XYZ file of C-alpha atoms in Angstrom:
666
model
C 95.568 89.148 136.204
C 94.956 89.060 132.162
C 96.939 87.308 129.963
C 97.757 90.410 127.783
C 97.916 94.109 128.142
C 96.492 96.434 126.029
C 100.224 97.597 124.103
C 100.169 94.155 123.249
C 97.279 93.481 121.070
C 97.579 93.021 117.246
C 94.152 94.239 114.992
C 93.709 94.045 111.264
C 90.921 94.081 109.210
C 91.294 93.116 105.590
C 89.696 94.898 102.946
C 89.100 94.398 98.503
C 90.825 98.075 98.956
C 92.552 98.243 101.615
C 93.688 96.829 104.317
C 93.569 98.391 108.266
C 96.058 97.385 110.813
C 96.831 98.278 114.275
C 99.656 97.222 117.214
C 98.540 97.946 120.329
C 95.130 99.882 121.840
C 95.569 103.524 123.146
C 93.588 104.513 126.368
C 91.357 106.587 123.953
C 90.540 104.441 121.014
C 91.849 106.522 117.345
C 91.339 105.609 113.681
C 93.675 102.861 112.266
C 97.355 103.655 112.566
C 98.163 101.421 109.075
C 96.272 102.127 105.312
C 98.008 98.898 103.873
C 96.490 98.519 99.633
C 94.927 95.178 99.693
C 97.354 94.163 96.334
C 100.805 92.593 95.355
C 103.131 92.414 92.726
C 103.876 89.291 91.472
C 107.593 88.998 92.276
C 111.071 87.321 90.331
C 110.628 83.996 91.412
C 107.376 82.725 90.624
C 104.710 81.773 93.449
C 106.535 84.830 95.489
C 105.270 88.451 95.521
C 106.305 91.852 96.382
C 104.241 94.715 97.846
C 106.417 97.570 95.584
C 105.905 97.136 91.777
C 109.225 97.263 90.332
C 110.072 99.149 86.865
C 112.986 99.172 84.031
C 114.393 103.071 84.903
C 113.878 104.990 82.051
C 116.698 107.531 81.235
C 116.154 111.410 81.008
C 115.772 112.580 77.874
C 118.438 114.798 76.753
C 118.627 118.519 75.937
C 114.774 118.404 76.482
C 114.286 115.822 73.447
C 110.884 114.401 73.430
C 108.347 111.587 71.405
C 111.320 109.909 68.439
C 113.906 111.884 70.088
C 114.386 110.628 73.030
C 117.110 107.583 74.064
C 117.215 104.495 73.220
C 117.760 102.000 76.450
C 121.182 100.938 76.401
C 121.432 97.823 75.118
C 124.921 96.978 76.529
C 125.475 97.242 80.144
C 123.591 96.266 83.325
C 119.546 97.500 83.778
C 118.796 99.709 86.585
C 115.510 98.869 88.097
C 113.529 101.321 90.819
C 110.546 100.973 93.265
C 107.779 102.586 91.906
C 105.109 103.379 94.272
C 102.278 105.000 92.354
C 101.468 102.399 89.928
C 99.176 99.674 90.337
C 100.012 98.944 86.956
C 99.898 94.895 86.975
C 98.755 94.187 90.704
C 97.156 91.237 92.273
C 94.040 91.571 94.226
C 93.802 88.939 96.278
C 90.585 89.586 97.919
C 87.294 90.544 95.788
C 83.854 91.449 96.737
C 85.080 90.305 100.121
C 86.026 86.528 98.903
C 89.171 85.760 98.700
C 89.758 84.803 95.172
C 94.096 84.409 95.688
C 94.982 82.505 98.911
C 98.308 83.282 98.210
C 98.404 86.446 97.230
C 96.452 86.972 100.034
C 98.872 85.001 102.394
C 102.017 87.717 101.020
C 99.300 90.108 101.568
C 98.985 89.229 105.478
C 102.949 88.296 105.995
C 103.214 92.211 104.277
C 100.916 93.396 106.731
C 102.330 91.839 109.505
C 106.212 93.145 108.875
C 105.580 96.079 108.182
C 103.533 96.867 112.035
C 106.470 94.079 113.353
C 104.289 93.455 116.631
C 106.656 91.793 119.599
C 106.189 87.826 119.446
C 103.903 87.912 122.685
C 101.370 89.667 120.405
C 97.398 88.322 119.775
C 95.867 89.022 116.891
C 91.792 89.813 115.888
C 91.044 89.885 112.670
C 88.317 91.309 111.375
C 86.208 88.411 109.038
C 84.493 89.356 106.278
C 80.524 88.262 105.876
C 81.165 86.110 102.830
C 83.529 83.481 104.509
C 83.021 80.186 104.840
C 83.704 77.590 107.384
C 86.502 76.487 105.468
C 88.224 79.474 105.051
C 88.021 80.506 108.261
C 90.047 77.398 109.546
C 92.346 78.473 106.768
C 93.332 81.710 107.554
C 93.793 80.319 111.585
C 96.282 77.803 110.272
C 98.031 80.336 108.672
C 98.375 82.639 111.496
C 99.151 79.804 114.167
C 101.462 77.951 112.078
C 102.952 81.185 110.033
C 103.388 83.446 112.952
C 103.199 81.311 116.055
C 101.149 83.400 117.730
C 100.046 82.850 121.058
C 95.914 83.664 120.436
C 93.954 84.277 118.413
C 90.259 84.960 117.250
C 87.852 86.666 114.403
C 84.889 89.242 114.465
C 82.053 89.044 112.186
C 82.453 92.351 110.180
C 78.983 92.987 111.538
C 79.200 91.851 115.335
C 81.961 94.449 115.248
C 79.892 96.960 113.753
C 77.366 96.923 116.862
C 80.208 96.631 119.283
C 81.316 99.816 118.064
C 77.665 101.469 118.014
C 77.049 99.986 121.478
C 73.623 98.001 121.108
C 72.359 94.666 120.795
C 70.067 95.195 118.245
C 70.776 96.398 114.842
C 70.136 96.214 111.510
C 74.047 96.613 110.119
C 74.120 98.092 106.609
C 77.755 97.690 104.817
C 78.676 99.737 101.937
C 81.955 98.429 100.386
C 83.782 99.240 97.034
C 81.473 96.947 94.484
C 79.017 95.047 97.040
C 77.454 95.765 100.506
C 76.486 93.522 103.571
C 73.225 93.400 105.251
C 72.931 91.792 108.395
C 70.587 91.407 111.420
C 71.906 91.414 115.280
C 69.933 90.450 117.723
C 70.218 90.523 121.358
C 74.070 89.865 120.263
C 73.555 87.046 118.118
C 74.211 87.078 114.661
C 71.216 85.794 112.127
C 72.347 83.922 109.260
C 68.518 83.160 108.090
C 67.725 85.714 105.044
C 71.514 88.185 105.285
C 72.287 89.947 102.662
C 75.909 89.083 101.865
C 77.742 90.568 98.993
C 75.085 92.379 97.567
C 76.244 93.136 94.433
C 75.835 96.367 92.606
C 75.656 98.141 96.085
C 78.812 99.685 96.743
C 80.682 102.856 96.105
C 82.027 101.856 92.568
C 78.133 102.026 91.698
C 78.216 105.213 92.427
C 81.626 105.946 90.441
C 80.227 103.836 87.513
C 76.803 106.205 88.049
C 78.834 109.732 87.715
C 81.068 107.894 84.619
C 78.090 107.545 82.069
C 77.125 110.867 83.169
C 80.325 112.663 82.422
C 82.509 110.296 80.537
C 80.680 112.404 76.936
C 83.305 115.120 78.213
C 86.099 115.479 76.065
C 89.258 113.795 78.124
C 87.256 112.889 81.330
C 87.968 109.772 82.578
C 87.036 107.252 84.886
C 89.459 108.320 87.441
C 88.363 111.491 87.760
C 85.431 110.437 88.348
C 86.634 107.999 90.842
C 88.364 111.260 92.612
C 85.288 113.470 91.749
C 83.144 111.266 93.960
C 85.608 111.306 96.451
C 85.921 115.320 96.834
C 83.290 117.478 98.962
C 81.522 119.060 96.358
C 79.685 115.161 95.230
C 77.135 114.559 96.994
C 73.267 113.045 97.340
C 70.172 115.469 97.087
C 67.362 115.028 99.325
C 64.565 114.717 96.658
C 62.199 117.773 98.094
C 65.803 119.906 96.780
C 66.567 120.824 93.251
C 69.689 120.633 91.613
C 70.662 124.228 89.759
C 70.046 124.248 86.255
C 72.507 125.564 83.660
C 69.712 128.641 84.035
C 70.578 129.809 87.458
C 74.587 130.264 86.504
C 75.599 133.005 88.141
C 78.525 135.430 87.620
C 81.489 134.651 89.997
C 81.450 131.487 88.594
C 83.176 132.729 85.362
C 87.092 132.731 84.997
C 87.566 136.784 86.044
C 91.065 135.820 84.194
C 89.829 134.393 80.831
C 87.284 137.672 80.712
C 90.116 140.590 81.408
C 92.023 139.045 79.046
C 90.238 138.518 76.029
C 87.337 141.405 77.263
C 84.232 138.854 77.949
C 81.803 140.968 79.132
C 82.073 143.823 77.377
C 80.853 142.435 73.297
C 78.597 144.429 71.133
C 76.255 143.254 69.499
C 77.990 143.355 66.492
C 79.718 141.306 63.612
C 82.337 144.204 62.922
C 86.288 143.211 63.866
C 86.884 146.236 65.550
C 83.697 145.576 67.969
C 85.188 142.208 69.046
C 87.620 142.023 71.679
C 91.987 141.138 71.341
C 91.795 137.789 72.174
C 93.138 135.215 72.509
C 90.253 133.275 71.696
C 87.088 132.159 70.493
C 85.377 135.059 68.684
C 87.954 137.382 69.141
C 90.553 139.835 66.920
C 93.334 137.797 67.394
C 91.227 134.114 66.788
C 91.515 131.026 68.664
C 94.812 129.435 69.492
C 95.932 125.347 70.430
C 94.800 125.163 73.714
C 96.248 122.410 75.790
C 93.869 122.384 78.465
C 90.067 123.064 77.693
C 87.614 125.203 79.838
C 86.941 122.801 82.476
C 90.599 121.629 82.713
C 90.995 118.458 81.373
C 94.241 118.116 80.074
C 95.919 116.530 76.768
C 98.404 114.277 77.527
C 99.723 113.273 74.471
C 100.575 116.838 73.340
C 101.946 117.832 75.949
C 103.848 114.615 76.568
C 104.983 113.217 73.341
C 103.907 116.753 71.547
C 106.784 118.632 72.721
C 104.491 121.281 74.489
C 105.620 121.367 77.444
C 107.265 125.288 77.203
C 104.299 126.215 75.562
C 101.802 124.790 78.848
C 104.660 125.352 81.490
C 104.139 130.030 79.760
C 100.013 129.015 79.551
C 99.616 128.451 82.836
C 102.645 131.069 83.951
C 100.177 133.821 81.949
C 97.084 132.771 83.667
C 98.481 132.899 87.135
C 100.427 136.769 87.105
C 96.226 137.752 85.427
C 94.911 135.943 88.249
C 96.819 138.063 90.090
C 96.284 141.078 88.873
C 92.373 141.229 88.238
C 92.458 140.059 92.012
C 94.784 143.391 93.251
C 92.097 145.712 90.869
C 89.072 143.760 92.770
C 91.176 144.244 96.191
C 91.670 148.225 95.351
C 87.984 148.344 94.605
C 85.934 149.110 98.302
C 82.700 149.095 97.023
C 83.105 146.398 94.488
C 84.257 144.572 97.399
C 81.067 145.480 99.818
C 78.854 144.551 96.624
C 80.791 141.086 96.372
C 77.874 138.334 96.088
C 77.660 135.878 98.974
C 79.256 132.360 98.712
C 76.630 129.882 97.635
C 76.588 126.454 99.429
C 77.655 123.968 96.898
C 73.490 122.491 96.077
C 73.391 126.233 95.142
C 76.147 126.386 92.727
C 75.479 125.429 89.055
C 79.431 124.315 88.427
C 82.018 123.604 91.373
C 85.962 122.724 91.085
C 87.646 119.924 92.804
C 91.865 119.497 93.436
C 92.326 116.031 91.158
C 95.771 114.628 91.250
C 96.865 113.482 87.413
C 98.625 110.443 88.113
C 98.377 109.717 84.675
C 100.191 112.593 83.531
C 102.507 111.744 85.808
C 103.047 108.480 84.817
C 103.552 109.265 80.950
C 105.901 111.917 81.466
C 108.065 109.016 83.464
C 107.526 107.095 80.707
C 108.958 109.214 78.674
C 111.984 110.461 80.114
C 111.952 113.445 81.496
C 113.713 115.013 83.491
C 112.925 115.510 87.956
C 113.264 118.926 87.130
C 110.847 119.313 84.383
C 108.505 117.120 86.304
C 108.672 119.904 89.246
C 108.800 122.520 87.134
C 105.434 120.818 85.362
C 104.075 120.453 88.992
C 104.554 123.459 90.533
C 102.843 125.058 87.247
C 100.065 123.256 88.541
C 100.147 123.710 92.054
C 98.134 127.128 92.742
C 97.659 128.839 95.664
C 94.889 127.693 97.740
C 95.952 124.071 95.816
C 98.135 123.449 98.060
C 95.951 124.038 100.830
C 93.853 122.123 100.276
C 93.190 118.108 101.434
C 93.160 115.647 98.274
C 92.052 112.588 99.026
C 95.069 110.076 99.410
C 96.050 108.634 95.940
C 94.943 105.408 94.559
C 98.055 104.567 93.872
C 100.654 105.070 96.413
C 100.102 102.541 99.498
C 99.808 104.344 102.992
C 101.863 102.611 104.924
C 102.773 104.923 107.954
C 101.275 105.733 110.929
C 98.583 108.303 111.577
C 101.464 110.251 113.804
C 103.763 110.760 111.151
C 106.250 108.223 112.431
C 107.532 105.849 110.412
C 108.591 103.114 112.133
C 111.276 101.680 110.262
C 109.940 102.694 107.002
C 112.849 104.853 105.239
C 111.632 108.796 105.843
C 110.288 110.727 103.071
C 113.624 113.089 101.409
C 112.510 117.295 101.553
C 111.079 119.128 98.770
C 114.052 120.198 96.154
C 115.014 123.839 96.465
C 113.413 123.837 92.680
C 110.057 123.215 93.726
C 107.794 120.536 95.251
C 109.102 116.671 94.973
C 107.538 114.763 91.773
C 106.832 111.818 93.861
C 103.167 112.153 93.293
C 100.386 112.794 91.081
C 100.021 116.427 89.530
C 97.615 118.427 91.079
C 95.012 120.751 89.442
C 91.348 122.181 89.304
C 88.573 120.593 86.843
C 85.284 122.112 86.907
C 81.822 119.767 86.790
C 78.258 121.286 86.866
C 75.161 119.888 87.956
C 75.960 115.978 87.223
C 78.075 115.893 90.310
C 74.905 115.395 92.083
C 73.720 112.004 90.201
C 75.661 109.620 91.455
C 73.083 107.879 93.248
C 70.423 108.310 90.207
C 68.859 105.261 88.020
C 69.296 104.831 84.213
C 67.951 103.270 81.431
C 65.091 102.356 83.845
C 66.779 100.427 86.223
C 66.654 100.862 89.949
C 68.861 102.689 91.627
C 71.518 102.115 94.274
C 69.253 103.485 96.894
C 66.661 101.778 96.033
C 68.663 98.260 95.647
C 70.257 98.471 99.000
C 66.587 99.738 100.291
C 65.030 96.423 99.169
C 67.801 94.156 100.706
C 66.907 96.051 104.044
C 63.378 95.142 103.948
C 63.837 91.535 102.907
C 66.971 90.500 105.295
C 64.659 92.619 108.245
C 61.503 90.746 107.483
C 63.479 87.398 107.721
C 64.334 87.651 110.901
C 62.914 84.455 112.901
C 62.595 86.692 115.627
C 59.401 88.514 114.764
C 58.409 90.914 117.784
C 62.208 92.234 117.031
C 61.976 93.055 113.817
C 60.483 96.862 115.241
C 63.533 96.795 116.968
C 65.740 97.067 114.131
C 63.987 98.992 111.868
C 64.311 101.696 114.535
C 68.516 100.679 115.018
C 70.135 101.043 111.762
C 73.315 101.410 111.208
C 75.211 102.574 108.037
C 78.422 102.068 107.621
C 81.633 101.644 105.417
C 83.714 103.977 103.178
C 81.209 103.732 99.886
C 78.853 105.203 102.243
C 81.417 108.260 102.468
C 79.696 110.510 99.943
C 78.031 113.420 101.354
C 73.768 112.854 101.911
C 74.425 109.185 101.166
C 73.279 107.574 104.395
C 70.478 110.359 104.476
C 69.680 109.981 101.310
C 69.182 105.909 101.835
C 67.062 106.382 104.834
C 65.080 108.618 103.370
C 64.423 105.958 100.510
C 63.493 103.306 103.254
C 61.109 105.553 104.814
C 58.873 106.514 101.863
C 59.187 102.583 99.972
C 58.808 100.885 103.657
C 56.834 103.377 106.323
C 53.371 103.536 107.030
C 51.284 106.236 109.257
C 50.883 105.718 112.822
C 47.553 107.275 112.471
C 46.265 104.309 109.966
C 44.082 102.206 111.665
C 45.177 99.435 109.270
C 47.816 99.125 111.674
C 45.134 97.662 113.978
C 44.199 94.995 112.685
C 46.861 92.505 113.120
C 45.823 93.256 116.691
C 42.062 92.016 116.747
C 41.660 88.943 118.682
C 40.279 85.708 117.385
C 36.715 86.309 118.487
C 36.606 89.227 116.702
C 34.339 89.553 113.352
C 35.189 91.573 110.722
C 34.714 95.479 110.733
C 31.088 96.731 109.584
C 31.192 100.261 107.413
C 29.806 101.652 110.045
C 32.403 101.379 112.741
C 30.682 98.143 114.316
C 31.115 94.760 114.738
C 28.729 91.841 114.359
C 28.550 90.305 117.625
C 29.240 86.476 117.516
C 26.492 83.921 119.168
C 29.589 80.686 120.674
C 31.210 84.143 122.396
C 28.446 85.587 125.014
C 30.272 88.218 126.742
C 31.119 90.188 123.274
C 27.651 92.037 123.419
C 28.160 93.382 126.292
C 31.602 95.060 126.085
C 30.791 96.445 122.784
C 27.478 98.293 124.622
C 30.101 98.879 126.966
C 32.660 100.539 124.981
C 29.883 102.561 122.636
C 31.329 105.210 120.515
C 35.011 103.601 120.430
C 36.926 102.601 117.465
C 36.312 98.806 117.603
C 40.570 98.085 115.966
C 41.665 100.614 118.655
C 39.793 98.719 121.622
C 40.263 94.844 120.643
C 44.256 96.616 119.725
C 44.575 97.312 123.548
C 42.714 95.398 125.327
C 43.967 92.618 123.919
C 47.729 93.578 124.988
C 46.830 93.863 128.486
C 45.079 91.853 130.532
C 43.978 94.588 133.317
C 41.698 96.272 130.672
C 40.105 93.108 129.605
C 36.738 92.014 130.889
C 35.394 89.495 132.525
C 35.090 86.162 130.683
C 33.679 83.470 131.376
C 33.788 80.612 133.202
C 36.936 78.032 130.767
C 35.090 75.224 132.606
C 31.237 75.863 131.307
C 33.090 76.312 127.789
C 32.582 73.662 125.559
C 36.315 72.603 125.087
C 36.940 73.768 121.650
C 36.074 77.311 122.488
C 38.644 76.638 125.682
C 41.249 75.598 123.262
C 40.884 78.931 121.280
C 40.566 81.686 124.506
C 44.258 79.890 125.542
C 45.380 80.723 121.633
C 43.661 84.198 122.268
C 45.723 84.560 125.534
C 49.487 83.928 123.947
C 49.543 85.526 120.908
C 48.628 88.582 122.507
C 50.294 91.185 120.292
C 52.233 90.699 116.930
C 54.302 94.239 117.047
C 52.919 94.901 114.255
C 56.011 92.958 112.761
C 54.345 93.188 109.014
C 55.788 96.787 107.654
C 57.890 99.655 110.422
C 56.186 102.818 111.709
C 59.180 104.629 111.950
C 62.982 103.446 110.906
C 65.024 105.386 112.343
C 69.427 105.840 112.571
C 71.565 104.143 115.299
C 73.074 106.725 117.520
C 77.132 106.312 117.219
C 78.598 106.989 121.196
C 80.387 110.675 121.236
C 83.314 109.249 123.946
C 85.941 109.176 121.229
C 87.205 112.599 119.994
C 89.314 110.449 117.904
C 86.995 109.507 115.833
C 84.190 112.251 115.854
C 86.768 114.074 114.248
C 88.012 111.528 110.852
C 83.972 110.053 110.965
C 81.918 106.727 111.260
C 82.794 105.174 108.462
C 85.811 102.584 109.567
C 83.813 102.139 113.270
C 83.830 98.508 112.167
C 88.169 98.492 113.159
C 86.493 101.085 116.096
C 84.183 98.040 117.101
C 87.564 95.808 116.518
C 89.184 98.105 119.238
C 86.228 97.643 121.786
C 86.003 93.612 120.966
C 89.679 92.933 121.692
C 90.000 95.038 124.819
C 86.702 93.330 126.242
C 87.928 89.452 125.176
C 91.553 89.671 125.839
C 92.037 92.033 129.167
C 88.738 93.050 130.538
C 87.424 89.425 131.511
C 90.874 87.774 131.573
C 89.890 85.223 129.378
C 86.998 83.943 131.000
C 84.905 84.265 128.085
C 87.638 82.081 126.640
C 86.566 84.068 123.116
C 89.906 82.876 121.263
C 92.143 80.718 120.624
C 95.111 79.704 122.149
C 98.211 78.424 121.088
C 97.328 75.140 123.645
C 94.534 75.100 122.530
C 95.178 74.939 118.505
C 97.258 71.711 119.315
C 94.265 70.107 120.610
C 91.237 70.995 118.169
C 93.249 72.221 115.118
C 91.518 75.155 112.604
C 88.419 74.137 113.198
C 88.050 75.340 117.000
C 87.805 78.946 115.809
C 83.879 77.819 115.063
C 83.752 77.424 118.273
C 85.041 81.182 120.029
C 84.405 83.709 117.082
C 82.079 85.910 116.998
């Protein structure tokens, strides 16, 4: 009988940005049930931490006052405090680049995760360790879990080994692309090779993609780095193959224009004349009415200072309401015209469109309005004005500031449930959503800049060095044919395909090339001549007879195939009649028949993920490391009933101490 059941297993995967956790294994493995932001906030007492930021509660403005007219906080009386689940200002991140940089904060984070899940007492823990962790860090984490939570059993699994468990392979090259770094590991026959391993390679994570987008978009007025981060996570950010051209400005199509703006300003009906009567009515640039003061530019970037501190809230709401009415009128007019409906152009895919829009969740505006003392009613009106029809149904990325500590099935497990939205509009608990328009810059996340190699080139070079450092030379071709690319940093559309294409262009050789046989030449074969034949060597009397028998055959191909297959080799003379030096050479040739073209790969392929996890298939396998941890926990704690002894029990910890974790961890 196994010592533990499926519903007792507790899995934790600490990360630089998000920590994954789950209690119990369902019949069909599912993605992690808890996603907790990997940051804590300083508490009131020094050395203590809180999972949520505590801030001073701002008094709402009176009669719509804003800016200098806001009432000052009362100096007398008790100060009111509130929890801020959105802002991450002043947060402490204990894990950076996979390395634990703040141990007290890390312990507080693990305690918060443990208390959030609230497992029972008899719960074994499996923790996914980062490749950059040293032996001392493994021991400190083991000691903390045994002494703090009194767990009955504990073990660690390396992130690369967990990925191989998820894919069900024993030999693979694992490329884990994280937030600011990437890890490249070779696993051969379920043995992890530390020699030449690419650990925490800087500049190869998802942050490098955001930085590149910020470089090409920071020239736009009002465009922030947070917008670039959410653009990277949207479905319009894409890495195109090298044979696909990026759409240029000259290929812009008419449906990219705003029909409501065209209907209101008369754009598209202008005549080539400078007379005032020939100009459209406006308002807007180049119209009779002239350009009005705009709080939002043509690409959806807001002037936050004008809205919050300038008292322009009413103007902005009126502007959004007018745009809604114009769009509705234009849509109704188009729907009544059957001929125009039939001639409507087809919707182009993202890589064919010059410009496209994504939904941006603006937490900066929400924070500014809250600090300005805006009432909940005004914030609700603002959010209702921005959340237009299509945006309400569109899935937006998870807020960066809001921790997701709720189960995936919608339950809360002891957490306070969210209050229903008020009748006045949606609850302003999150950021304000609005559409932002982006041009071809959304395809340049992985391009090079300033003569520096791109993230794809850096990753490709790291993968090549790691595979070439594998001591088992004959298995290097298998490592190239089983490439696993995972991690949230690789979630951008087209990233994996682009990395595979980069590897194939830089390192692969054609199988038709005769150079692949040079490594298979026996030691008794001389250098080939220009005629395609070899000069026979006198010390090998049987070689001339072999060349006479195989006239017209490629000598490299013949030597390579006969060296690999003993039954194709010609009868060699009796070794007893040869000098001792020639006998030793023939023995060395017999034991070194095949080198598997270890220097350069002839093929590079991605490993195939098992398709018998339907829940994982729906969400994607970017977090497949957690899936591998689920498989490992099932095998180590339940299936083999503890026979493999791949975990430390409480008795083992009392006898061996924290150092015993090195004997059991994978």
